[in-house]
Amino acid sequence: MAAALAAALACKPAAVATTTPTPGEQKVAAPRRVDPELKALADRLDPGPQRPLSELMPAWLKSQVDASLTGDPRSPKALAEAREAIAAWDKVKTQDPQVMLQAALVFGRGLVLAERAVLAGSDDPELLAALANAYRNVLMLKVFRRSGLFGQLLNMAVELARTEAKAETLKVEEVLEAVADVVQRAPDLQRHTTARLLREHPDHPTVGETMLRASNMEYELERWSEAIELRALAVARKGERATGPDHAELAALRYRGLDIAGADAARKEAEARGPAEPGEDKAAAFKKKLADLDVFANEARRVLALRDAPGLAEQYERGQLLIKLGRMTDAEAIFVALRKAHPDDARPVTGMTLVRIHRELDFLDVAEEIRAARKLTGRDRLYYEVALGTVPMVILGKVMQQMAEAPDKPIPELAGYFDEGLELVAGLRAYDPARAAVLELLFTTLREAAPKLIAYKYAAGLAVIRKVPAKALALTKQFPESRDVWRMVFAWSRYIPDAAKARAHVTVQLPAALQQDPDLRLQQARALFDVAVLWEDRTLLAAAAEAAASLPAGVDADAAAMTRATIDAVLGFQGDKPALQRAVDTFAAVAQRKTGKDMALPINNVAMVVAHGASPTEAMPFLVRAQQEDPSLAAIVYNMGALAFALQAQEGLPEMFAKVAQHGEIAGLRLHARAWLVALAEGGMGDVAVTRQEFAAALAKEQAAEPRGRMNLGRWGVLDHSEFNVSLGYSTTQGLMLVDEVVPRWWLFAPAPTMEALLAGKRGKKAAKP
């Protein structure tokens, strides 16, 4: 809806020529075939004509929209634009807010165009199918609107609307009200549009897919009979073309709808038809799908068996099973009744919080409810997992707010917050001792380090943090097959301040049971490379290359590719020409799969490999492209300056490097920018003594602030802008989630020619040949 509000203002179109035929040219349409079965379904589904969503726009914005959409709304050009704009949203594969906002603006414009065409009398079947899909996507705002990304998009859209329309009074709250109205009305619009397609174009190829989308929407709204009828008819209409997976999806829906007999028949038919395509991977995926169906079958049968069971435990179990089947309304009714009958038991509270998480991703309110139940009886594993997945998030928010309001004051409640967290960890220990041990180590470390860091006692706080790697490694003896423990071992390896200990830490062998774990193997390969770069250890670099080359199946393709390509680039910088070629090919392939800011990093890295293997002239266009995707990145600005120097285009370079030195995101990059300022000064573009003094002061400051075991000084031509993510959360599919990993962003760059001499404290050489 945020996109729809701003669409016409941000994407003003060219006028569309009118193509309405003159009265003399109009022809009488041939009578359409009526499909009695589809018509009967459409009649049951159709709530009747609905007001279009575009009418929800404020009057000032609607006038802007009407003024921007000229020409015949039913023209082939207008219809094609609407269909393509709606379809483009399904192709967005990024979380870059700027890219998503632009895609949302295009989608919003397509929705307005489609509704405008339908209001003008268009009954184009492909347009109706696209519009039904658009309403389905709009309904997804019901869940999406609580995410942080949605908040970013909403604020960006409102600011855009203010700028374009000079609408100073427009507020985010007003848009949120409109979003709520849109979400409420989207289902009936989707039903009416689907019904029109079924009645008016029963033979069109889009009918089957549109029925499946409508079935998905009805399932999400827990209208089970409609969802099953739509999918069953869509599969039946395929006849012999229906595949095993088609029947498996129908079986899953019937199990969720507690239609056991129909589900069993569909599962039998699915197994008889087999995978949709040949190949071992397809066969394995289909086998897993059948196994998942068996889980649904058991859950559905158990739900029916427990229908009249009188006990709290049995009904609590039934409610949890209903949640797994997607029947939130039924589950909520059970938990409400249990809470009324058993007010001193935590289990009904836990069940209600699960319903809220599944329905609305409402973690903040859930956390407060679960905290209020901490003294109740009946706290089970699920209680502790939900609590640990939500309460720390709320606590962190309160701590951050207090720090923002009074940055120089201690937080009196801090010790109590950690005690509360450790109390939850102690409760989890009975159910998952390995995970509890990891959480205890994290909480006790933060309890000791946080007050020191808040009081600006940085060295003391860092000393506490640097004890974690050894403690994590010790936990592998107690819990050798715990993925949580091994993730902690690899993530915290960057904090070891001793080269030999760091090398021994990252080269420790995984137990046999975990040696083919995709995630752990990727984490170890990344840790090997990071520690190799930090300590400039060629033996570890070779080990990292071997680890990255032998990653098991299941690793994220782009993550593996970026890891391998970065290692190849460093090997190439050190003389391995085949590795250099592999690096540029891999970075280029990854860049082709990315959009927006996600594309900037691989393109930058292509540029620097090309600069090393070919010439700065050939590399510069890649940097220009990377900067177009994300102009804010200092690494790209830095590299453009370095290549410009090599091309003897030195005008403006002191200002460029000074800006990077002041505002660069990476400590090593800021230092190299200062080293370039020394190089330029030695070439007559600055004061040599001053720039050298500034470099020395910056070096001391950066090294004092470096949290890792050692600063990456960039001698190998790579710097990392990593994210160290340590967090707890709750997933509707995976339960309690512990994230403990370093997500690297390795930037290739051109080291300053004076860097070595400056680090050695010697007089720099003139930078004639960088």
PDB file of N, CA, C and O in Angstrom, residues 11 138 145 162 242 256 348 534 589 601 635 722 738:
ATOM      1  N   CYS A  11       6.754   7.391 -10.438  1.00  0.00           N
ATOM      2  CA  CYS A  11       6.916   6.756 -11.753  1.00  0.00           C
ATOM      3  C   CYS A  11       5.940   7.374 -12.726  1.00  0.00           C
ATOM      4  O   CYS A  11       4.968   6.753 -13.129  1.00  0.00           O
ATOM      5  N   VAL A 138      -1.016  -8.543  -2.079  1.00  0.00           N
ATOM      6  CA  VAL A 138      -1.396  -7.500  -1.125  1.00  0.00           C
ATOM      7  C   VAL A 138      -1.762  -8.120   0.220  1.00  0.00           C
ATOM      8  O   VAL A 138      -1.432  -7.588   1.283  1.00  0.00           O
ATOM      9  N   ARG A 145       3.827  -6.610   7.406  1.00  0.00           N
ATOM     10  CA  ARG A 145       3.806  -5.247   7.958  1.00  0.00           C
ATOM     11  C   ARG A 145       4.444  -5.142   9.330  1.00  0.00           C
ATOM     12  O   ARG A 145       4.736  -4.045   9.795  1.00  0.00           O
ATOM     13  N   ARG A 162       5.942  12.762   0.268  1.00  0.00           N
ATOM     14  CA  ARG A 162       6.045  14.144   0.767  1.00  0.00           C
ATOM     15  C   ARG A 162       6.843  15.015  -0.193  1.00  0.00           C
ATOM     16  O   ARG A 162       6.492  16.144  -0.496  1.00  0.00           O
ATOM     17  N   ALA A 242      -1.655 -34.104 -14.467  1.00  0.00           N
ATOM     18  CA  ALA A 242      -1.378 -33.855 -13.045  1.00  0.00           C
ATOM     19  C   ALA A 242      -0.248 -34.764 -12.577  1.00  0.00           C
ATOM     20  O   ALA A 242      -0.240 -35.962 -12.851  1.00  0.00           O
ATOM     21  N   ARG A 256      -4.573 -31.080   6.326  1.00  0.00           N
ATOM     22  CA  ARG A 256      -4.752 -29.870   7.132  1.00  0.00           C
ATOM     23  C   ARG A 256      -6.234 -29.595   7.377  1.00  0.00           C
ATOM     24  O   ARG A 256      -6.625 -29.099   8.436  1.00  0.00           O
ATOM     25  N   PRO A 348      -1.295 -23.073  28.687  1.00  0.00           N
ATOM     26  CA  PRO A 348      -2.223 -22.319  27.829  1.00  0.00           C
ATOM     27  C   PRO A 348      -1.651 -20.976  27.373  1.00  0.00           C
ATOM     28  O   PRO A 348      -1.898 -20.543  26.245  1.00  0.00           O
ATOM     29  N   LEU A 534      44.073 -12.277   8.777  1.00  0.00           N
ATOM     30  CA  LEU A 534      44.446 -11.487   9.952  1.00  0.00           C
ATOM     31  C   LEU A 534      45.918 -11.685  10.308  1.00  0.00           C
ATOM     32  O   LEU A 534      46.624 -10.722  10.628  1.00  0.00           O
ATOM     33  N   ALA A 589      29.753 -14.102 -12.279  1.00  0.00           N
ATOM     34  CA  ALA A 589      28.550 -14.936 -12.267  1.00  0.00           C
ATOM     35  C   ALA A 589      27.643 -14.576 -11.098  1.00  0.00           C
ATOM     36  O   ALA A 589      26.410 -14.518 -11.236  1.00  0.00           O
ATOM     37  N   LEU A 601      29.222  -5.371  -4.332  1.00  0.00           N
ATOM     38  CA  LEU A 601      30.414  -6.071  -3.843  1.00  0.00           C
ATOM     39  C   LEU A 601      31.037  -6.974  -4.905  1.00  0.00           C
ATOM     40  O   LEU A 601      32.235  -6.854  -5.181  1.00  0.00           O
ATOM     41  N   ALA A 635      34.547   1.841   0.025  1.00  0.00           N
ATOM     42  CA  ALA A 635      35.524   0.953  -0.610  1.00  0.00           C
ATOM     43  C   ALA A 635      35.579   1.188  -2.108  1.00  0.00           C
ATOM     44  O   ALA A 635      36.653   1.141  -2.723  1.00  0.00           O
ATOM     45  N   SER A 722      32.754  -7.292   8.042  1.00  0.00           N
ATOM     46  CA  SER A 722      31.941  -8.415   8.493  1.00  0.00           C
ATOM     47  C   SER A 722      30.854  -7.978   9.462  1.00  0.00           C
ATOM     48  O   SER A 722      30.966  -6.958  10.131  1.00  0.00           O
ATOM     49  N   LEU A 738      19.193 -19.945  17.496  1.00  0.00           N
ATOM     50  CA  LEU A 738      20.380 -19.280  18.011  1.00  0.00           C
ATOM     51  C   LEU A 738      21.286 -18.967  16.826  1.00  0.00           C
ATOM     52  O   LEU A 738      21.789 -19.870  16.159  1.00  0.00           O
TER      53      LEU A 738
END
